[in-house]
PDB file of C-alpha atoms in Angstrom:
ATOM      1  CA  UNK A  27       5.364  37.874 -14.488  1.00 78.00           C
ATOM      2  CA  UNK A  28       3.118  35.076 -15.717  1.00 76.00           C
ATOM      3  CA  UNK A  29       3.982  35.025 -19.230  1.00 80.00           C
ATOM      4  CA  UNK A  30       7.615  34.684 -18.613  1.00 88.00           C
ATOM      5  CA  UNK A  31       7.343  31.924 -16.023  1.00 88.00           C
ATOM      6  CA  UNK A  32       5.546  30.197 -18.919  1.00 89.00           C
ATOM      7  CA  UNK A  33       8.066  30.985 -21.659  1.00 89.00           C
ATOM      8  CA  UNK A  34      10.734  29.189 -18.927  1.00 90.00           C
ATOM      9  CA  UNK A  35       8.468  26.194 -17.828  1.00 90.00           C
ATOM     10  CA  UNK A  36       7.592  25.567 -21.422  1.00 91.00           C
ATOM     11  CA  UNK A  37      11.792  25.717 -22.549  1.00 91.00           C
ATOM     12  CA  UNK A  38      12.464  23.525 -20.142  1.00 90.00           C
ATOM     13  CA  UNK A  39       9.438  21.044 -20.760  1.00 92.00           C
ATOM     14  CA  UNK A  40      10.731  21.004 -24.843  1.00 93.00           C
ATOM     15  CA  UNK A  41      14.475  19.731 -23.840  1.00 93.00           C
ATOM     16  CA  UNK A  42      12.555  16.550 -22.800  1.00 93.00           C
ATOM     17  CA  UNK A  43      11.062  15.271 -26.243  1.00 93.00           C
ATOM     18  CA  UNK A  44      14.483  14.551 -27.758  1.00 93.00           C
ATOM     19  CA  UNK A  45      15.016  12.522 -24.874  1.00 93.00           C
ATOM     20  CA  UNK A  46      12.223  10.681 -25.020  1.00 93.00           C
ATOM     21  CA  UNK A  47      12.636   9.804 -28.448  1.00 94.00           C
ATOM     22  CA  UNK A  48      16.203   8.428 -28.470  1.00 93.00           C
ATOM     23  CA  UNK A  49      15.124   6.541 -25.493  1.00 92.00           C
ATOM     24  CA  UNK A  50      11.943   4.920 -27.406  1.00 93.00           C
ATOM     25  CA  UNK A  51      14.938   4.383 -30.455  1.00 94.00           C
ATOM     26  CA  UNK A  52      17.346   2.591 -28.584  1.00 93.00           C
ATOM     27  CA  UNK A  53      15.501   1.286 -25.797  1.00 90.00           C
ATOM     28  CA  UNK A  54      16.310   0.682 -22.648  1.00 85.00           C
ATOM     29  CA  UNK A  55      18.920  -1.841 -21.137  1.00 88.00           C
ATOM     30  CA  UNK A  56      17.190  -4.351 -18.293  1.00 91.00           C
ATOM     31  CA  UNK A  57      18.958  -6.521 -16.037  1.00 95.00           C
ATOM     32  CA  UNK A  58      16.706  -9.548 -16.814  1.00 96.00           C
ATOM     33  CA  UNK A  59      18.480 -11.183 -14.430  1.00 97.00           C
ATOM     34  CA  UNK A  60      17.809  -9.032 -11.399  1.00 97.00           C
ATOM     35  CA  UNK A  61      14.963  -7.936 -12.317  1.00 95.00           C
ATOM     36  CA  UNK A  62      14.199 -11.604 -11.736  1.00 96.00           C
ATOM     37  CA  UNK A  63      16.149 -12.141  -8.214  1.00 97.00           C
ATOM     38  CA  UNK A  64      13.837  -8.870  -7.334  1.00 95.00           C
ATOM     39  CA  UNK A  65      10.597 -10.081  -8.215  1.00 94.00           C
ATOM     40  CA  UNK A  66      11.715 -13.993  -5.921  1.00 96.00           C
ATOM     41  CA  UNK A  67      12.809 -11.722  -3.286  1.00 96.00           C
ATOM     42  CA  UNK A  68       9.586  -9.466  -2.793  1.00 94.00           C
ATOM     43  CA  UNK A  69       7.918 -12.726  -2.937  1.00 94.00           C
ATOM     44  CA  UNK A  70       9.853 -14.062  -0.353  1.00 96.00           C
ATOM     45  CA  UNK A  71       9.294 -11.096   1.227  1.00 94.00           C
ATOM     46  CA  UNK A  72       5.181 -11.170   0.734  1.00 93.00           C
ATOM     47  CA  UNK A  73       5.134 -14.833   2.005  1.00 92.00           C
ATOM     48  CA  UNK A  74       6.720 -14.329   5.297  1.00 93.00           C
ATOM     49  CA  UNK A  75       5.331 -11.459   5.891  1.00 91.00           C
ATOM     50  CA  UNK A  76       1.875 -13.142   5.720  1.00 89.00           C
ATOM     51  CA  UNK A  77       2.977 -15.981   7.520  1.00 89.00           C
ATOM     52  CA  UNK A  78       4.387 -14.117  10.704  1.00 90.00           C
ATOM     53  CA  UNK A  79       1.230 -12.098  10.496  1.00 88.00           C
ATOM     54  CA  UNK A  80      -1.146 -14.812  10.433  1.00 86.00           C
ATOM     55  CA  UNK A  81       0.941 -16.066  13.478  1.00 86.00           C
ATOM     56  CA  UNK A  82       0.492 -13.303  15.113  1.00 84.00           C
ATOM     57  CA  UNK A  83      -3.274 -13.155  14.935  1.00 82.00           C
ATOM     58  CA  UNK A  84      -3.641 -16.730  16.025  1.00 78.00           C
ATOM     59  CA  UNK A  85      -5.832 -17.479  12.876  1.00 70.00           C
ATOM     60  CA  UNK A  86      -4.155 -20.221  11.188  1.00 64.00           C
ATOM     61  CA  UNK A  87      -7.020 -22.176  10.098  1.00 65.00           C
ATOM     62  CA  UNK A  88      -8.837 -18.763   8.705  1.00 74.00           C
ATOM     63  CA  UNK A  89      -5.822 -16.645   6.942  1.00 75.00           C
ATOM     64  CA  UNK A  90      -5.971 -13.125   6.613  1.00 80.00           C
ATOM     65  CA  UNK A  91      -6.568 -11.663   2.964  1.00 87.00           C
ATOM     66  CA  UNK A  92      -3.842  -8.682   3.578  1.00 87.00           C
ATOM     67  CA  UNK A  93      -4.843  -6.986   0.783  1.00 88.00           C
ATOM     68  CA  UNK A  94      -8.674  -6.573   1.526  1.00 89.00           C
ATOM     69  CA  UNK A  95      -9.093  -3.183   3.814  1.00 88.00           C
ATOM     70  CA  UNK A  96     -12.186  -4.908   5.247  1.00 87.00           C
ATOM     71  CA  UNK A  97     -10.632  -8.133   6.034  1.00 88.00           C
ATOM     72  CA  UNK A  98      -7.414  -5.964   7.823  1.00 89.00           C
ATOM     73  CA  UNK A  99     -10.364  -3.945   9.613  1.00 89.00           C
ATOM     74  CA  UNK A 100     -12.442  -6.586  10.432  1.00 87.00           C
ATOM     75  CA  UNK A 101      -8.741  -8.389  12.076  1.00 89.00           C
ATOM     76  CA  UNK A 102      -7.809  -4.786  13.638  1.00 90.00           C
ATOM     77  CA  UNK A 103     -10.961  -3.599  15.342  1.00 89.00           C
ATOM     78  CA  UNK A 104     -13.322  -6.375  15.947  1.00 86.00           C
ATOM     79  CA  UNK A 105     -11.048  -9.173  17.110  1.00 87.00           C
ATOM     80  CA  UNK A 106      -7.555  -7.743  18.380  1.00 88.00           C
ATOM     81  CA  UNK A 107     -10.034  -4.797  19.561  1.00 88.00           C
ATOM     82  CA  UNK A 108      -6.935  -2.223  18.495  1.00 90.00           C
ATOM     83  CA  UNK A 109      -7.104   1.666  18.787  1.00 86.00           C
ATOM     84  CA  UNK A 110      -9.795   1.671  21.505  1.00 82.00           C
ATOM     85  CA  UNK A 111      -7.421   3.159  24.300  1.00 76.00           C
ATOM     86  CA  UNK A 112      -5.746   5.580  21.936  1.00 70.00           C
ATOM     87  CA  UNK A 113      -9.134   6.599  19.958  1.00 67.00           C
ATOM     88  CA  UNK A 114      -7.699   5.391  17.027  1.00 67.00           C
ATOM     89  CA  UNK A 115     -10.752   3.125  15.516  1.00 65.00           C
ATOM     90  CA  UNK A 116     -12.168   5.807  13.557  1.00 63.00           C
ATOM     91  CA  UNK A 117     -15.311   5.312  10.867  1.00 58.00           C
ATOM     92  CA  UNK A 118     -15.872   5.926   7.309  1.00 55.00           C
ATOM     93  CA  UNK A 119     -18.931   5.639   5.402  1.00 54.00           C
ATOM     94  CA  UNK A 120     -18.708   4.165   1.989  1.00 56.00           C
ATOM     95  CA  UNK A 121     -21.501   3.721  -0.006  1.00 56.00           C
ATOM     96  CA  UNK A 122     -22.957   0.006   0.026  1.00 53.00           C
ATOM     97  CA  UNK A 123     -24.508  -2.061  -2.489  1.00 55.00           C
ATOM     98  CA  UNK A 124     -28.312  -1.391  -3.369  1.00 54.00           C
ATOM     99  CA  UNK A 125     -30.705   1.609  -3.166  1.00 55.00           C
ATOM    100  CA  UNK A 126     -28.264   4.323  -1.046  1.00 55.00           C
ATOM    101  CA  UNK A 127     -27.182   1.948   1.596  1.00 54.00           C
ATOM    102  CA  UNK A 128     -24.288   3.090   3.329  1.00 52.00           C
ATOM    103  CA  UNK A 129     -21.765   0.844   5.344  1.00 56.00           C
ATOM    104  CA  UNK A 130     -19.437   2.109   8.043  1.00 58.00           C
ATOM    105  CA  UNK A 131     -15.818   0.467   7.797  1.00 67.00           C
ATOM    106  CA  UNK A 132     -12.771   0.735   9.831  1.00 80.00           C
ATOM    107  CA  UNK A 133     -10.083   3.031   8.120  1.00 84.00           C
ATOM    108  CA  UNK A 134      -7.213   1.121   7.305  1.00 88.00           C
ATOM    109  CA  UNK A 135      -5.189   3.938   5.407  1.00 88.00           C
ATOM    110  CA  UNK A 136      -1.896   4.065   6.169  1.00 89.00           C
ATOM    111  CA  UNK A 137      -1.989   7.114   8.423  1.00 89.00           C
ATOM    112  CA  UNK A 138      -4.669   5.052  10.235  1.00 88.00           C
ATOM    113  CA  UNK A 139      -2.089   2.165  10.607  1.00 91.00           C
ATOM    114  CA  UNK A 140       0.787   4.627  11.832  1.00 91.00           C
ATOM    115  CA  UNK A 141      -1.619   5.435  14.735  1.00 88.00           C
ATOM    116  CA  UNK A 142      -1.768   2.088  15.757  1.00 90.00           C
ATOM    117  CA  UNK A 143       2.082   0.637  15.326  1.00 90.00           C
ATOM    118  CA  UNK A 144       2.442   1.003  19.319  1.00 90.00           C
ATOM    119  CA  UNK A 145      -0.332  -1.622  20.368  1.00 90.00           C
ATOM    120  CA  UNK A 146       0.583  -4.169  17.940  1.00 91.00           C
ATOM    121  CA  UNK A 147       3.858  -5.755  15.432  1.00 92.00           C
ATOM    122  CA  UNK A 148       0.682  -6.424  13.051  1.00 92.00           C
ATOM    123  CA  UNK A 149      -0.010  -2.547  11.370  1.00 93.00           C
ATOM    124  CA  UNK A 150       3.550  -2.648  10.861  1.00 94.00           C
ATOM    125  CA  UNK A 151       3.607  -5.714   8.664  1.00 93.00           C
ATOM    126  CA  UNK A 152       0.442  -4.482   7.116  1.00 93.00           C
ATOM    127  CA  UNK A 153       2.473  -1.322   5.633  1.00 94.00           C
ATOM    128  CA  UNK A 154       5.322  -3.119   4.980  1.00 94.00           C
ATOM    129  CA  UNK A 155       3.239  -5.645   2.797  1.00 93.00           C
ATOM    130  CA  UNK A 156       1.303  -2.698   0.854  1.00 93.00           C
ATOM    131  CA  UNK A 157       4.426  -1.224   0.095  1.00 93.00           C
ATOM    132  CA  UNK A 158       6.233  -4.065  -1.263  1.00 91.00           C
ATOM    133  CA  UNK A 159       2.730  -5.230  -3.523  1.00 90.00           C
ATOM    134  CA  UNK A 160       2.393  -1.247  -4.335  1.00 84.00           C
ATOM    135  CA  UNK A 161       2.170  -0.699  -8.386  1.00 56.00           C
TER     136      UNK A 161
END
């Protein structure tokens, strides 16, 4: 019945104010420390990262900005010509700038990467780099 699933879900949501509040009271205890070794590890992390990846395109002089989908489609599809064997170039159209211009770009969504881990190391560092700058 719908009311009492909503009597339940609603006890259960009211155990977690108390909570809250004691928390926002007496705060919450931080590791400065390692929250500091962390953040010079994932940046360690980041920088080779980019580094193997920009060896592994062969574009040293013109580095890759990882975190630009167009730049990583651009890289993918028009010069390491990945995903045309396996069909996995696939379009989107996103709207463009001025009056209803439309673009197509290469999807470079992480199920779009996953398709094309087995022709080259680089989609792999690609995912591994979003999901260490993820927020």
């Amino acid at each position: 019945d719908m009311g009492s699933r909503f009597d339940r879900a609603y006890a259960q949501e009211m155990l977690l104010p108390p909570v809250l509040a004691r928390m926002e009271v007496g705060g919450l205890r931080v590791d400065a420390s390692l929250l500091r070794r962390q953040a010079v590890d994932c940046e360690q992390a980041l920088r080779s990262l980019e580094q193997h990846g920009t060896r592994q395109t062969g574009r040293a002089a013109r580095p890759v900005n990882w975190k630009s989908p167009k730049d990583v489609g651009a890289l993918l599809f028009h010069e390491l010509r990945l995903g045309e064997a396996t069909g996995a170039r696939r379009l989107h159209t996103a709207g463009g700038a001025g009056k209803g211009r439309k673009m197509c770009e290469f999807q470079t969504s992480s199920a779009a990467l996953e398709l094309l881990r087995s022709e080259h190391p680089l989609p792999a560092m690609i995912i591994a780099h979003r999901k260490l700058t993820a927020t």
